[in-house]
Amino acid sequence: MSDALQIKNITVNYGGFIALNQVNLQIDAHTTLGLVGESGSGKSTLAKVVAGLVTPDEGEVRFSEQVLRKRRTRMQHKAIQMVFQNPDASLNPKHTVRQILSEGLLFHHIVPRSQLMDRCRELLALVHLDEDALVRYPYAFSGGQRQRIAIARAISVEPNLLIADEPTSALDVSVQLSVLELLHRLKEKLNLTMLFISHDMGVINAVCDTVAVMRQGRIIEVSPKEQFFLHPKADYSYQLLSAVPRMPIFNR
Amino acid sequence: MMSMSTILEINQLSLATTNKKQLVTDVSLAVGKGKTIGIVGESGSGKSLTLRAIIQLLPPTIIKVGGTIRCESSCAMIFQDPVSALDPLCPVVRQVAEVVSYRQHLSRKTSRTKALELLALLGLPEDLKRNDRYPHQLSGGQRQRVLIAIALACRPGILLCDEPTTALDVTVQKQILELLAKLQRELNFALVFVTHNLAIASALCTKLYVMKEGRIVEQGRTQDILANPQHAYTKMLIDSVLHLPDLKGVIAGE
Amino acid sequence: MLLLLVSLAVFAPLISRYQPAAQNLADILRPSSANHWLGTDQLGRDLFTRLIYAARTDLRIMILAEILPFCTGIFLGMLAGYYGKWIDALVTLMTNTLIAFPFYLIVIVVAFASGAGERGIYITFALVGWIVFARVVKGLSASLRKQEWVASAKVLGLPDSRILLFHILPNVLPQAIVVLMTDMVGLLVAIVTLGYLGIGIAPPTPDWGTMISEGQTFIYSKWWLSTIPGFAVVYTGIALSLIGDGLADLWRRK
């Protein structure tokens, strides 16, 4: 069973506004695809379509050779998980970390109830958080820590595809780097296929194998990373890349 | 230390909340006429508060507990979020004209003409002359241009920018930064630029102040700091900038 | 404050030496004395005893009458807010229709249909009382629905029932309880008003409303007969509001 994702002719209309227009995209198994584009280009909508939060008006999403329909099976739900942008809003404020982590574990019968606590501790260790976090509520954590908890929740159900929707854009640069490293390491360790959305070219360059550029609801370029950053095919990609502020290079 | 051309000088500024929590400690900085300085730091480092202290716009729960701010010229400020900084129920030309008439004591008609001149200078569409628009009818970049117009209507000697491009897309960010640099050359105001983005700050500013937890941990000429950072925090900031390979494209993009 | 009242009401038979309906025609309309702390009424019943027994009746009705609308209100509000679309439209239609009728009109109609007394209050309140809860909860759940943790619960594949029960409910409950407190004040006033008008609790069951109306005849000579139960109503109202405010503060700080 290959963990490849195929998106075919997806169109999404939001009351007359075309958010996605005949989008075709393919992510090879165990690779990371970076989706870039400016605000309003439809990146997040595409992520929601893959995650099953938005039902497309046309087209289909296939994962591991299965068509994902409006109502997904439990296995299909389990296979695709998502990490969101805003660390303040991605955890239920009334739940402890233990509740947050164990919900998916129990629902998908990942571990028997007797091993639940052990598993929660393992998950926290994976994202470099202390065990005593289990009894605390989300407000007791910083933005970066919350994002780690959200990542732990996403990987708790042992997904095959992880969608990360701007997971670091609300974080400070120093924290951003550690979260990116964490995601990269987990991806290697768990052999994940990843859809990584960001407007930050630096972040995309750091984590992705392939880059896709979106503009106004369409994919306008898909290239391997090395090629994209050196010789982008589309005019617009070139504009995007040249607009990124760069550090002047000084001799160190 | 104070030279003739210094236009803004802050000496040992300290800020605290009303219940004695120290937020900014002993911050000193100086800006020369027409010069650009950058204050970099992460969220919560006190960089925005320092900026707000200069134009006396501190939140009511935060007070100045020490230090002096000496300002030779009028200041104007541009905020991070152009949506909440504009009055949503007032068309933009009127908002600009209002500031013009108030700050430059002009009649309503001339201030409107002035406002339109300013907006044209900032590259906003010509047809605003005929039909004025409400802020929500403009794009993010256009709204930020309107904000800059309002700031310039005060004819400031110093322009304070609080993360003016953080909420914008990269291509728009580039335009706004270029615009600011161009305006500065033409109007010769000093620029105090607050950002968490080291790349932007180093491209724009001649002098950098690095802030952490309410203190300035390092300061100096931009190139010196980048080439030879002294403080561990500065090094960490520089290391966490994600580099991109240089473009080798041959397409005529610009 | 409320604790004092509730304990007085609960332990009424232990505290008072008299039966609330026991008449003593030899001892009518007495002022306060050692035997009768608050005096007696026109039928020689002990006012203090009647006061605390009335508290029993009124508080009991108040709480019982709130249970059903509290639950239905939260239930319908969550459904409407979470799903939106036609469920929202339906609930809104129902609330708007019911709001169009004045509360007391409905009570009077129900009282005529089912006979005066407690039952009328329960039925009326079950009919209209849920509206306030539904509205508050609907607004809250509609905004919670867009939160990313709800989205992540959906991505986990959790069924809607579970999301509503374990995720949305704990987040709307605090607000709903605050509303409950203020709503109870209104209900208490309603019960008392109905008693006063004679279509609520029927004598001889003690009730603050009937006590006020019975004492009204003697308002010039024996002012305390009406005034003291009136104060009891005010006291309870203030107690409930304070609790509501306190809870709201507590939860807001968190």
Short mmCIF file of C-alpha atoms in Angstrom, two decimals, chain B residues 52 55 57 77-82 85 144 147 160-165:
data_model
loop_
_atom_site.label_atom_id
_atom_site.label_comp_id
_atom_site.label_asym_id
_atom_site.label_seq_id
_atom_site.Cartn_x
_atom_site.Cartn_y
_atom_site.Cartn_z
CA ARG B 52 4.78 53.40 21.82
CA ILE B 55 4.67 58.79 20.90
CA LEU B 57 0.69 55.81 23.29
CA MET B 77 3.58 55.87 13.53
CA ILE B 78 2.59 53.03 11.23
CA PHE B 79 1.07 49.98 12.82
CA GLN B 80 1.27 46.31 12.05
CA ASP B 81 -2.36 45.70 11.32
CA PRO B 82 -3.73 48.07 8.68
CA ALA B 85 -5.73 51.04 12.40
CA GLN B 144 -0.94 50.00 4.53
CA LEU B 147 -1.73 54.39 6.72
CA LEU B 160 8.02 54.96 13.61
CA CYS B 161 7.15 51.64 11.99
CA ASP B 162 5.85 48.80 14.11
CA GLU B 163 6.14 45.63 12.01
CA PRO B 164 4.51 47.40 9.05
CA THR B 165 4.83 44.47 6.66
#
